[in-house]
Structure formats: C-alpha cells, structure tokens
mmCIF file of C-alpha atoms and ligand atoms in Angstrom:
data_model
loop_
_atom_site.group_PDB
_atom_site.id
_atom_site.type_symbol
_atom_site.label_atom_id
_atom_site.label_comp_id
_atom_site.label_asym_id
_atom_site.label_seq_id
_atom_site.Cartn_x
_atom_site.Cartn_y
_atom_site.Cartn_z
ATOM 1 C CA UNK A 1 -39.049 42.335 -68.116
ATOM 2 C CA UNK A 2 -36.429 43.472 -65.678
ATOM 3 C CA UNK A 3 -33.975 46.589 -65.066
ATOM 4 C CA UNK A 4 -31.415 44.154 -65.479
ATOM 5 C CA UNK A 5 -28.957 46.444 -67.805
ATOM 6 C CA UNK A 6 -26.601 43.166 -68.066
ATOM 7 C CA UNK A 7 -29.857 40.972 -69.269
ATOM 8 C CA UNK A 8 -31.049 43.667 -71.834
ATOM 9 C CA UNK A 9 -27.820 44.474 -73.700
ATOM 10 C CA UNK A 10 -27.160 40.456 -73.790
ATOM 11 C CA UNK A 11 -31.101 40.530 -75.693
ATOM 12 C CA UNK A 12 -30.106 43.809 -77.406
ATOM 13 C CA UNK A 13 -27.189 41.640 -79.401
ATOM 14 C CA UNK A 14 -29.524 39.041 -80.419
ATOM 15 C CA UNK A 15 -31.941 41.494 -81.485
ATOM 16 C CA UNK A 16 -29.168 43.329 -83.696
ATOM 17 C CA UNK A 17 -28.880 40.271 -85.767
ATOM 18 C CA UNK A 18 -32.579 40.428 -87.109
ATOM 19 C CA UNK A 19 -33.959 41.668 -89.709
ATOM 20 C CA UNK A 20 -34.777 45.292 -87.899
ATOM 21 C CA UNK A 21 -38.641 45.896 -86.558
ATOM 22 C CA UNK A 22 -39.670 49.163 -87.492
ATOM 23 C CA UNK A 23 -42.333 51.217 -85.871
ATOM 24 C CA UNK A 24 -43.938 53.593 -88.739
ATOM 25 C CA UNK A 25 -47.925 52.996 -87.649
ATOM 26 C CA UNK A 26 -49.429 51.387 -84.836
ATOM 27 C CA UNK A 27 -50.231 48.825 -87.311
ATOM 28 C CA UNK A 28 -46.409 47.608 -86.835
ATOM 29 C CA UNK A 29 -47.065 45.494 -83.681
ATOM 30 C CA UNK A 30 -49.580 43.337 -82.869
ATOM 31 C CA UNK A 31 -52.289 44.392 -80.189
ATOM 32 C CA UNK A 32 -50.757 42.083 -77.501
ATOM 33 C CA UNK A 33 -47.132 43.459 -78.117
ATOM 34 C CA UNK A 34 -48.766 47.416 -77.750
ATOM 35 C CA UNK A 35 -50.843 46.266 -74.612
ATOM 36 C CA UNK A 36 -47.212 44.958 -72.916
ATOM 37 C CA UNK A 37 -45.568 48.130 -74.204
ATOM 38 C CA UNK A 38 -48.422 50.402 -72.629
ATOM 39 C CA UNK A 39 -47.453 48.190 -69.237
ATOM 40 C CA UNK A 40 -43.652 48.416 -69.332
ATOM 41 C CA UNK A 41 -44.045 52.413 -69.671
ATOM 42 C CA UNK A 42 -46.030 52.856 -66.995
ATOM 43 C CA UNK A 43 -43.263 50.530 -64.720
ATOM 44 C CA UNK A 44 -40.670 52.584 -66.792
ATOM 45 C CA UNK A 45 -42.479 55.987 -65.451
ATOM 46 C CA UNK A 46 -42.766 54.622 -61.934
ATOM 47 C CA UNK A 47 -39.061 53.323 -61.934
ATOM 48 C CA UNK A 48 -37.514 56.733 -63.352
ATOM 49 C CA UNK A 49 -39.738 58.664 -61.051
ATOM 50 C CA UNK A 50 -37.970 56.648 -58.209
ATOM 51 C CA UNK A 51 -34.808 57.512 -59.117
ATOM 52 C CA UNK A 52 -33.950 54.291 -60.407
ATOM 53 C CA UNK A 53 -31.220 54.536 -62.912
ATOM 54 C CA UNK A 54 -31.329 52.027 -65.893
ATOM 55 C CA UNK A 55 -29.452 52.285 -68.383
ATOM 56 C CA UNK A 56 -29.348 49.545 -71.129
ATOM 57 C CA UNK A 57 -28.247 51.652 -74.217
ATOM 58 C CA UNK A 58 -24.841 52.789 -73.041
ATOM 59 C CA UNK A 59 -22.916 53.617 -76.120
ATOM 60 C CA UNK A 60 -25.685 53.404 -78.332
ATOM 61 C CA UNK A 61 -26.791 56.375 -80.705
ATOM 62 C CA UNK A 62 -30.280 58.034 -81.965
ATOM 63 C CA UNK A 63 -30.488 59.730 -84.839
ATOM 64 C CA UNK A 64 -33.400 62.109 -84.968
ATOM 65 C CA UNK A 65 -34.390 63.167 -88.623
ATOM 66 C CA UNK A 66 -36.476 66.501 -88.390
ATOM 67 C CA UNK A 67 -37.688 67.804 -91.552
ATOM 68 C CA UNK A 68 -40.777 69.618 -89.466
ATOM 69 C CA UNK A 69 -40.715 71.466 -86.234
ATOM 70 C CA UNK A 70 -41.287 69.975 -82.995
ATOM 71 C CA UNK A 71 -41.012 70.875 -78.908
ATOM 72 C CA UNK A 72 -42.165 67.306 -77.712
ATOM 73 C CA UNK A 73 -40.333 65.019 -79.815
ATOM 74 C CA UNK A 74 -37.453 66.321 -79.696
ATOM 75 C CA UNK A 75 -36.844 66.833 -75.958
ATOM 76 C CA UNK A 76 -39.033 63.283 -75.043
ATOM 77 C CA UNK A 77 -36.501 61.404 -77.415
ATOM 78 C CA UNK A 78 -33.516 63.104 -76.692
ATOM 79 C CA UNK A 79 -34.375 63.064 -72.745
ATOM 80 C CA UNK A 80 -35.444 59.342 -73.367
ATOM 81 C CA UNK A 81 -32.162 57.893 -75.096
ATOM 82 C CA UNK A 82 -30.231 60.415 -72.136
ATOM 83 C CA UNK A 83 -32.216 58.495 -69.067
ATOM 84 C CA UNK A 84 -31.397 55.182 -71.101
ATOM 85 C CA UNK A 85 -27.276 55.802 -71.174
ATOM 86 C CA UNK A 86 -27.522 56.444 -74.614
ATOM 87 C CA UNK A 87 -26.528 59.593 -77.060
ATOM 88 C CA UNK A 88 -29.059 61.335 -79.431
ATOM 89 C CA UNK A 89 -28.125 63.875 -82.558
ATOM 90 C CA UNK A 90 -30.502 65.788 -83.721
ATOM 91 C CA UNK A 91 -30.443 66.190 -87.653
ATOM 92 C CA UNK A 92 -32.381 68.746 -89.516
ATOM 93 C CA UNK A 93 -32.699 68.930 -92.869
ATOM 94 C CA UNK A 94 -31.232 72.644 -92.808
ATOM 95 C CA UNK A 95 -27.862 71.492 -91.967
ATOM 96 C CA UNK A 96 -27.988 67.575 -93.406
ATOM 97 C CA UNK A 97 -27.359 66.787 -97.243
ATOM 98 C CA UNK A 98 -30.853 65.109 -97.070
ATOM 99 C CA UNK A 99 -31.976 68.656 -97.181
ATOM 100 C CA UNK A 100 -29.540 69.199 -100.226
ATOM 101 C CA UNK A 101 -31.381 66.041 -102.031
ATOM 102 C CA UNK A 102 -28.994 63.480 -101.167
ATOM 103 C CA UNK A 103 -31.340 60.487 -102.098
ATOM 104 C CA UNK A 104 -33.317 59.044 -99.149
ATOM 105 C CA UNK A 105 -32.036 55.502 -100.237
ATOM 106 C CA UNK A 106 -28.485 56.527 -99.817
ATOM 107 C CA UNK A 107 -29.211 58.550 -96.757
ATOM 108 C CA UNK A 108 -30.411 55.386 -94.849
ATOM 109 C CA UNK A 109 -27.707 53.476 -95.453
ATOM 110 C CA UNK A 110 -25.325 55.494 -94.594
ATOM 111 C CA UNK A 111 -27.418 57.105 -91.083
ATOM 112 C CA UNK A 112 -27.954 53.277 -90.240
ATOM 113 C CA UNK A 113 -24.638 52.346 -90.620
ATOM 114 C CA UNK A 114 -23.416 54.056 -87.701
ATOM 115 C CA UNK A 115 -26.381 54.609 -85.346
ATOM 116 C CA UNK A 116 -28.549 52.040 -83.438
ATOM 117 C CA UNK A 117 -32.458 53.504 -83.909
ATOM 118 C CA UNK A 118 -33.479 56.510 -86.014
ATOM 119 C CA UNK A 119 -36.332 58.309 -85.555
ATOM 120 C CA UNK A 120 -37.766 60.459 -88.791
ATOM 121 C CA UNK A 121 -40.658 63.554 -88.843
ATOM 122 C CA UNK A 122 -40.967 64.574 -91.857
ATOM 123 C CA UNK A 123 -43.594 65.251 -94.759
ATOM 124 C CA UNK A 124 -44.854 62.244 -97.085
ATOM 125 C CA UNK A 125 -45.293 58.697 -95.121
ATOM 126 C CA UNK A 126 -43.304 57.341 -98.366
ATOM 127 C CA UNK A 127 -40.281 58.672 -97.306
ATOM 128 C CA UNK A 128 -40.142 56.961 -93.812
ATOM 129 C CA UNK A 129 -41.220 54.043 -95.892
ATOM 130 C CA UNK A 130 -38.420 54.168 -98.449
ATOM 131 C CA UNK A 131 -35.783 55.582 -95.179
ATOM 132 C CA UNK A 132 -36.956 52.018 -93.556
ATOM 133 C CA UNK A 133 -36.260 49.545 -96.323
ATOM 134 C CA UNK A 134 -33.033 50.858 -96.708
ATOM 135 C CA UNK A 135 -32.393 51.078 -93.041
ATOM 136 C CA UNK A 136 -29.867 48.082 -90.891
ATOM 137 C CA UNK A 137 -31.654 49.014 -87.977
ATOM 138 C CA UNK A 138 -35.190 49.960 -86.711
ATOM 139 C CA UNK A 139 -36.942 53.392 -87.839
ATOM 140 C CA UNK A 140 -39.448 55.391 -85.373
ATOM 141 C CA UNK A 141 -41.789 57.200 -86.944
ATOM 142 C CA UNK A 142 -42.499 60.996 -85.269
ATOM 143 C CA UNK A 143 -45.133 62.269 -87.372
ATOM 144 C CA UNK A 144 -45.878 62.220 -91.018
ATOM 145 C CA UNK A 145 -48.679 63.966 -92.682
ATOM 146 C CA UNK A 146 -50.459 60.541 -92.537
ATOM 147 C CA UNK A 147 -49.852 58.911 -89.551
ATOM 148 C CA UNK A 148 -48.275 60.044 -85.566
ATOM 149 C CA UNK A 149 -47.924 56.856 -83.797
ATOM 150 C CA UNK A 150 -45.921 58.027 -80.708
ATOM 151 C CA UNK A 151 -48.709 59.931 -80.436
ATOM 152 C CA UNK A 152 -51.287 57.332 -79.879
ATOM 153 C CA UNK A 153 -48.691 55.475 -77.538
ATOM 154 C CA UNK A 154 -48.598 58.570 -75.097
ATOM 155 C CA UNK A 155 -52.747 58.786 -74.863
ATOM 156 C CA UNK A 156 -53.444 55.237 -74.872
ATOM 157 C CA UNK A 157 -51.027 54.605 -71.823
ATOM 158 C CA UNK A 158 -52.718 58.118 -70.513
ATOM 159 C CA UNK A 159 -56.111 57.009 -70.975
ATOM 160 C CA UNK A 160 -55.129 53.506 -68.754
ATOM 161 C CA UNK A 161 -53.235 55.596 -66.231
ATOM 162 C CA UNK A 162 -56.462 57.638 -65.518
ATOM 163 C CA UNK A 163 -59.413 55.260 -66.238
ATOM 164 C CA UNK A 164 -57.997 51.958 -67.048
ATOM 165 C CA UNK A 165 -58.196 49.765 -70.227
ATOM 166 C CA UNK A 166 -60.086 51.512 -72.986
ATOM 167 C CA UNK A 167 -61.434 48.156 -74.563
ATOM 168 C CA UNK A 168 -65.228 48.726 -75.149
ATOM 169 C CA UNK A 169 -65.224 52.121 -74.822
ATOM 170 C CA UNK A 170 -65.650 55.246 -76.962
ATOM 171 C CA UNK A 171 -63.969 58.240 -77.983
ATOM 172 C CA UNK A 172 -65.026 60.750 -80.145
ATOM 173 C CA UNK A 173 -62.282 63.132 -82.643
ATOM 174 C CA UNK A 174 -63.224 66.321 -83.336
ATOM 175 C CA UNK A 175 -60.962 67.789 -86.342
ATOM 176 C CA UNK A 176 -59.399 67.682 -89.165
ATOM 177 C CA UNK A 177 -59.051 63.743 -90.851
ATOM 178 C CA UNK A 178 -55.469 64.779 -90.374
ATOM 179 C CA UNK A 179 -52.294 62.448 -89.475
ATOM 180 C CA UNK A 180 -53.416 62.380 -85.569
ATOM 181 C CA UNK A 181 -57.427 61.130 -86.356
ATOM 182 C CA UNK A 182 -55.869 58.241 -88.963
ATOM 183 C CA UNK A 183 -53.332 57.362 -85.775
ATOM 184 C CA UNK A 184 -56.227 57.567 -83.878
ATOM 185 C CA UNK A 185 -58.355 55.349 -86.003
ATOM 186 C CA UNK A 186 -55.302 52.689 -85.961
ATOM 187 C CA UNK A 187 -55.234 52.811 -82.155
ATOM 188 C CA UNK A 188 -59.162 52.351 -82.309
ATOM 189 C CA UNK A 189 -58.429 49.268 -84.345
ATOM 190 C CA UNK A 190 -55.551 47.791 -81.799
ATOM 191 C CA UNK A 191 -56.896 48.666 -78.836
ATOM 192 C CA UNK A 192 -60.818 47.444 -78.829
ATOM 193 C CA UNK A 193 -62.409 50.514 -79.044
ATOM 194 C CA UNK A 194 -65.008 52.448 -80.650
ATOM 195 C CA UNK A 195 -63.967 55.834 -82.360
ATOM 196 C CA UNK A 196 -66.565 58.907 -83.126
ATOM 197 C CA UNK A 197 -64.926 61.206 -85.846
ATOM 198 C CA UNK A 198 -66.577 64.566 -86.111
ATOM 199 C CA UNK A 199 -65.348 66.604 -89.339
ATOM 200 C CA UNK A 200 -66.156 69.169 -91.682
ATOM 201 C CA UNK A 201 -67.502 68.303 -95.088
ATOM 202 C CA UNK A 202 -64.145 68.141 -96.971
ATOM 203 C CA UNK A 203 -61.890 67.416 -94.284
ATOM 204 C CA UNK A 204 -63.178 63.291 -93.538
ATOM 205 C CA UNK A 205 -60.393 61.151 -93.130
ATOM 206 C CA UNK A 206 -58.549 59.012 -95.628
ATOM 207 C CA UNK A 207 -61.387 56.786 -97.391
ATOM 208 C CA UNK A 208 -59.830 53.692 -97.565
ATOM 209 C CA UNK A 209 -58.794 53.396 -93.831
ATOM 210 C CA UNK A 210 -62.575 54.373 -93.389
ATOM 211 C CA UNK A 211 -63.587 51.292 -95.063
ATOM 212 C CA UNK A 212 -60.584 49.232 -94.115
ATOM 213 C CA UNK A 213 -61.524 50.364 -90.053
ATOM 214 C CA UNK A 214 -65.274 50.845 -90.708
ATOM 215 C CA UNK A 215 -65.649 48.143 -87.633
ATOM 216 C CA UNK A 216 -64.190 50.418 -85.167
ATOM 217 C CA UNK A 217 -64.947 53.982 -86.368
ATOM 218 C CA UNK A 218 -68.271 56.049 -87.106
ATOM 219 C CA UNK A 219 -68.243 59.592 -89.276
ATOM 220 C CA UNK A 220 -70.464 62.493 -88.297
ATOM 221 C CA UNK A 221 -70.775 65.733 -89.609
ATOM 222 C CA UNK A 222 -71.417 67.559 -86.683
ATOM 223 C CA UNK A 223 -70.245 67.487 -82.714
ATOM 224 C CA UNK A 224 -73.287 66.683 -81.052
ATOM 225 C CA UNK A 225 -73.693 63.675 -82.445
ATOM 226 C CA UNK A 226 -70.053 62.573 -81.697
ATOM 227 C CA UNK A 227 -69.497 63.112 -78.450
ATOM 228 C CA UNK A 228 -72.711 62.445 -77.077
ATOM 229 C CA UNK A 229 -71.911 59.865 -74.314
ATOM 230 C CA UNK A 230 -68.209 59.440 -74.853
ATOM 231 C CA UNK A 231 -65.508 58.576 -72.563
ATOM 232 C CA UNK A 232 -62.876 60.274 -73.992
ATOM 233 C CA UNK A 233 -62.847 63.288 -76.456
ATOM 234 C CA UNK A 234 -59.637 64.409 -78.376
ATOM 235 C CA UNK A 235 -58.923 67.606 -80.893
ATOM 236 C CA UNK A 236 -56.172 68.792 -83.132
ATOM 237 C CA UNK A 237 -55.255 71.948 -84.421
ATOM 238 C CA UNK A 238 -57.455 73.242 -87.771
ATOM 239 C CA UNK A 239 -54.248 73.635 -89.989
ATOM 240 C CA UNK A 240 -51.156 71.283 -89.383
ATOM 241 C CA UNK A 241 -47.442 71.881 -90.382
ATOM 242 C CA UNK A 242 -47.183 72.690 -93.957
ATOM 243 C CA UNK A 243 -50.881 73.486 -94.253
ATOM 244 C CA UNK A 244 -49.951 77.450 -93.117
ATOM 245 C CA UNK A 245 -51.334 79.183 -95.715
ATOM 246 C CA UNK A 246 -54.656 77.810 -95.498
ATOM 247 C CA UNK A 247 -55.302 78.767 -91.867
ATOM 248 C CA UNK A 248 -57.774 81.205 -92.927
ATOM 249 C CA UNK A 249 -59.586 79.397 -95.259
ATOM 250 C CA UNK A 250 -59.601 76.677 -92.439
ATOM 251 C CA UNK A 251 -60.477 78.817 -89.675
ATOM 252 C CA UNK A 252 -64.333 79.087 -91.287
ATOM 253 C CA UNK A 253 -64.379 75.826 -92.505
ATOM 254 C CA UNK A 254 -63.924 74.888 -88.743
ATOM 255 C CA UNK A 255 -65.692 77.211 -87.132
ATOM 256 C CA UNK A 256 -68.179 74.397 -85.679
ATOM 257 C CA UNK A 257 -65.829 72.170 -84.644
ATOM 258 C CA UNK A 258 -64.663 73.531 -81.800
ATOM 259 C CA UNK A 259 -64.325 71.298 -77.850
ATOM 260 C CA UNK A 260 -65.956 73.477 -75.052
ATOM 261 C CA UNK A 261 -67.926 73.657 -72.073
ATOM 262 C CA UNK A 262 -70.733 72.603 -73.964
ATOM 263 C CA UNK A 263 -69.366 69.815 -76.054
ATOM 264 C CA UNK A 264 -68.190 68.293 -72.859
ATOM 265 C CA UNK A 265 -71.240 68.269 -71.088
ATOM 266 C CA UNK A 266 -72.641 66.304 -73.612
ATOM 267 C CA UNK A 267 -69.774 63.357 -73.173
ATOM 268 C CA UNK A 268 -69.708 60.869 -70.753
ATOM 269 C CA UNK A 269 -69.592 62.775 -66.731
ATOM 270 C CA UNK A 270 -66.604 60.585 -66.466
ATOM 271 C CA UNK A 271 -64.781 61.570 -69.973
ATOM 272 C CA UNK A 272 -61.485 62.997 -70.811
ATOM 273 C CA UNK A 273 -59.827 65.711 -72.513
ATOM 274 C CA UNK A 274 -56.885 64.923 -75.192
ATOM 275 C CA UNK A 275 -54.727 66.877 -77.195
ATOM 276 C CA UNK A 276 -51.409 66.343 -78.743
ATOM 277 C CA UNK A 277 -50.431 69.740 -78.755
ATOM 278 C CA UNK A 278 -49.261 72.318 -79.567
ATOM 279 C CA UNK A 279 -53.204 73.680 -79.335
ATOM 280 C CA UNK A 280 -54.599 76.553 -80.424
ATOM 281 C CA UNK A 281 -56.800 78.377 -77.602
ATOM 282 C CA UNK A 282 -60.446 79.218 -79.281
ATOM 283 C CA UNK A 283 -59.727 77.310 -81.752
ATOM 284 C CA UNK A 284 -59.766 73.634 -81.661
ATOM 285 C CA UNK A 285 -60.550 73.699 -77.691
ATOM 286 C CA UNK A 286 -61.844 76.347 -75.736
ATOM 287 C CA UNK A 287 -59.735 77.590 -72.998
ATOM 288 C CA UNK A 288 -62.218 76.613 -70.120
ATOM 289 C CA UNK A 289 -62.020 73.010 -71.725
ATOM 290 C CA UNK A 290 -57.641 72.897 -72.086
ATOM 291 C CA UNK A 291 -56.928 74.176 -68.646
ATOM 292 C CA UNK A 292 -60.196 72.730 -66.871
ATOM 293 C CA UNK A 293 -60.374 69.691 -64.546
ATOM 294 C CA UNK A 294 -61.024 67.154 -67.382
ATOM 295 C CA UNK A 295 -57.889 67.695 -69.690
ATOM 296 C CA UNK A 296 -55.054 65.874 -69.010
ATOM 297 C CA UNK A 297 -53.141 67.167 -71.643
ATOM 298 C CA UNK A 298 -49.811 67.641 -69.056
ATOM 299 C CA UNK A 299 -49.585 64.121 -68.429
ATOM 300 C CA UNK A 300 -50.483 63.202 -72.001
ATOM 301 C CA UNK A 301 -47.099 65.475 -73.032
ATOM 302 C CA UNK A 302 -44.963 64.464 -70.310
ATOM 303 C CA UNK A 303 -46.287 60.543 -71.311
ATOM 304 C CA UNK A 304 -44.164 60.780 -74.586
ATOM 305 C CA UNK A 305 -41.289 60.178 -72.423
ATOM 306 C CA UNK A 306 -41.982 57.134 -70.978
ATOM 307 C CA UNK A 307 -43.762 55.777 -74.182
ATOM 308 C CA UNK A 308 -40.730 56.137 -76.103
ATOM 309 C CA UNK A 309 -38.379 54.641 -73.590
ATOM 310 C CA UNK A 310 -40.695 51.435 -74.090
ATOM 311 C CA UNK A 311 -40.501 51.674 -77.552
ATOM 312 C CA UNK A 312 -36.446 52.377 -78.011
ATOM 313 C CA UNK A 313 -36.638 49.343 -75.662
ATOM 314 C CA UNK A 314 -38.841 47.330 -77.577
ATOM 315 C CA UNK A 315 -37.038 47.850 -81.277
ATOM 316 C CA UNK A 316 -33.712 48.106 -79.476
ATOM 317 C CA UNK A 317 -33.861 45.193 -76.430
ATOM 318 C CA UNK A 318 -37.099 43.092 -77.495
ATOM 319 C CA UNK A 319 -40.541 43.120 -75.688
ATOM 320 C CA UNK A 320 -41.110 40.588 -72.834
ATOM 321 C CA UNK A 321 -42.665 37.944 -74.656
ATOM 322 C CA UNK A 322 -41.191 38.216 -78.005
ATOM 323 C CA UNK A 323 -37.360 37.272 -77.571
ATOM 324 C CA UNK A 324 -35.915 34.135 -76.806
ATOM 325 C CA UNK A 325 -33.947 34.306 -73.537
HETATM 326 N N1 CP B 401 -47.426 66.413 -80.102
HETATM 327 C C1 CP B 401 -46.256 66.624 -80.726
HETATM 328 O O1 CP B 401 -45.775 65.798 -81.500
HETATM 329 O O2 CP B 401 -45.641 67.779 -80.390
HETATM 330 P P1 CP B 401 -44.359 68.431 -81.102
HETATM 331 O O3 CP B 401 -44.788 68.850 -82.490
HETATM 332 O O4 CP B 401 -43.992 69.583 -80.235
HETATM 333 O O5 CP B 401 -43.264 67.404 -81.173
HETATM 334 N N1 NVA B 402 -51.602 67.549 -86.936
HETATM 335 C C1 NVA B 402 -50.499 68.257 -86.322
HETATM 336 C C2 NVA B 402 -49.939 67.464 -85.193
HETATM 337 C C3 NVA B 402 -48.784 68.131 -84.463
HETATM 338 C C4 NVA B 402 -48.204 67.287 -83.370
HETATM 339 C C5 NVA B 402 -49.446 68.548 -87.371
HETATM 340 O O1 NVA B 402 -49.147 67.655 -88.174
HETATM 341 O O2 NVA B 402 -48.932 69.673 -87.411
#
C-alpha cells in the first residue's frame, strides 16, 4: 500500500459504503489481514520517523469513548488521527449523556452519524458489542474488562521489530486471567504461537476460551514451570481498573507471581520483557526486570502509535489486499 493520500481517500469512499468492519478482538481479522497490518505499521513508523507527512484522513473525525482512565490510549489515538490529518474528541462519560444513561443504542447512532471511526474503553465487552451493531461506521475497541486488542497489536509488531516473526515460538503470562492474558491468548491463536499462562488458583482465565484455544495455550499454577525456556515473558498489574478495592486481598493472592531476576533467568537467554503498562514496581515485575536490558516496554508504549495508525487505516482506507482498486 502506498502514501498516496489521493489513492487512499478514493479507497476510503468505497470503503464508507460497506457494511462497517469493526475491530473489538483480535478475532475480527483474519491472521493474514493482522500479519499485513503488523507490516504496514512498521513502514508507517519508519515513514513518520522520516518526516514523511501522510495524511489520508483530512476532515475526518475520531470519537474516543472513555468510560475508564487511560495515558496511552488517549495520547496514541489522538496523536495518531493528528499525524493522519484528521481531528479526535475525546468523550468521557463525566461530561457525555452516555454517562447520564442515555441508552447505548441511541448513543451509537447518533456518535456514528457524524464521526468517521470511534474508539470505546469502557467496562462490560457487551457494551462495545451493542455500541457496534448500532454503529454506521467501524468501532475500535481500547480495553474492556475482557479483551485489549490494541494491546496485542503494539507487542506483536514489538516482538517482530526485535526478534522477528513469533510463529513457533513461546511466551509465557504471568498474572491475573484478566482482559490483557484473554487478548493475549487471541493473539496466541492468530499469530502461531504457543502461550504459557501462569496464575493463581482463582484467578485462571475465562474457561471457555481455555477450551476454545486449548491448541495454543497451557495453564500452570506456578512461574517456574511457565517460563522455563520462553522467548518472551509478559505481566500485568494484580488489580485492574474497577478491581480497586480488592488490591489488598490481591496483593497476597499474588504474592508468587511476581517477573524478576530470577524468573528471567529461567526463560529463554534470548527472551523478552512485556508489559502494557501502567506497572506496578514490586509488584507484577521487579524493578531490576522493568528497567533492565531485556524489557522493551518503551518501544512496546510508543508502538501503540503506529499500530493504531494501521488500524484507523485499515477500518478507515482498507488493508492492501482486501479492497478492490
Ligand atoms: N496500556 C494501556 O492501555 O495504557 P493506558 O491505560 O494508559 O491507556
Ligand atoms: N488489566 C489492566 C490493563 C491496563 C492497560 C486494566 O484493565 O486495568
């Protein structure tokens, strides 16, 4: 695909009368289409980094639906739409009627009437469900409390910027069987590879992915076991938004499960440090482990950028192979 802004707004009108393609899990495009959108971020990341300007959303609009918190989103998105030409608003449910219980139904319509994308963090995945079948144009999910696919499209095209293609190999989560594992265990499914999940009794992930992805994913109960030759080992804070006030109980519950020194030596000599973030130090990760010469958590952050150009390119413009000319 080029950098052709007259080529990719002629595409972006024949991809605004489809039916809109939404992007709520990974599951949402097929391996192929997330292996050429890994690609056309990194040639996005090298392009931008040139100071190459290319801007095929001019006049378009974001609308970014935050019900939760977030650093990362927020300023990848906004930044993203910016380097694209386009605008982004940022609505929280503070200040929107959504927040007053305007119905989500009603909300959709009327967001999608007047915007081009909309991107939604909020609590329940039903609700970015229900905000997408009532949508006229393509939904972005940015974290539910099942699923973070942006999440997975940042470390995968990481993981290939540092080691190359992760078919074959294995990487072990250490954590809660929170929104990022089940993302995680999506991306293991789309992407070839094998995934270790390390949690505490009571925390597993969701049981029916874990038989529907039982091919590409293996429970343990304890670290060692996990990690022990990995290529790539990943965390995530012990008590996620909305989940406060049972930090505490958490903290002992996790006490185990923590990445350090000594979990990585057991990994592959070769393997990598994840983490979403935000992180908490002592936690989840050690501090020698966050800040030493394996993480790559930096890149991983600043890689939601460029992931999410791809993607507001792909829903918006089409990917490569999948529009007609
Ligand atoms: N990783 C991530 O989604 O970070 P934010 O919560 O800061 O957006
Ligand atoms: N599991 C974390 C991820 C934050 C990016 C949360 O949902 O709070």
């Amino acid at each position: 695909m080029s950098f052709s802004n007259e080529e990719a707004r002629k595409k972006a009108k024949i991809q605004a009368n489809k039916e809109p393609r939404h992007f709520l899990t990974l599951m949402d495009f097929t391996p192929e289409e997330l292996t050429q959108l890994i690609a056309r971020a990194i040639e996005m990341k090298k392009h931008w980094k040139s100071f190459e300007v290319y801007e095929p959303l001019r006049n378009m609009s974001l609308a970014m639906v935050f019900d939760k918190s977030s650093t990362r989103t927020r300023v990848s998105f906004e930044s993203g739409m910016n380097q694209l030409g386009g605008h982004s608003m940022f609505l929280s449910s503070r200040d929107t009627q959504l927040g007053r219980g305007e119905p989500i139904e009603d909300s959709a319509r009327v967001i999608s009437s007047m915007v081009d994308i909309v991107m939604i963090r909020t609590f329940g995945h039903d609700i970015v469900e229900k905000f997408a079948e009532y949508s006229s144009v393509p939904v972005i999910n940015a974290l539910t409390d099942d699923y973070h696919p942006c999440q997975l499209l940042a470390d995968m095209m990481t993981y290939v910027e540092h080691r190359g293609s992760i078919s074959g190999k294995t990487a072990t989560y250490v954590g809660d069987g929170n929104n990022m594992c089940h993302s995680w265990m999506n991306a293991a499914r789309q992407f070839n590879f094998h995934l270790n999940i390390a949690s505490p009794k009571g925390y597993e992930p969701n049981a029916e992915l874990l038989e529907e992805l039982g091919d590409n994913v293996t429970l343990f109960n304890n670290i060692d076991d996990a990690v022990d030759g990995s290529n790539l080992i990943t965390t995530d804070v012990w008590a996620s938004m909305g989940q406060e006030e049972e930090q505490k109980t958490r903290e002992k519950s996790f006490k185990d499960f923590m990445v350090n020194s000594a979990v990585m030596a057991k990994a592959d000599d070769n393997a990598i440090f994840m983490h979403c973030l935000p992180a908490h130090r002592e936690e989840e990760v050690s501090t020698a482990v966050i800040d030493g010469p394996q993480s790559v958590v930096w890149e991983e952050a600043e890689n939601r950028l460029h992931a999410q150009k791809a993607l507001l390119e792909a829903l918006i413009i089409g990917l490569p192979n999948t529009l007609e000319a």
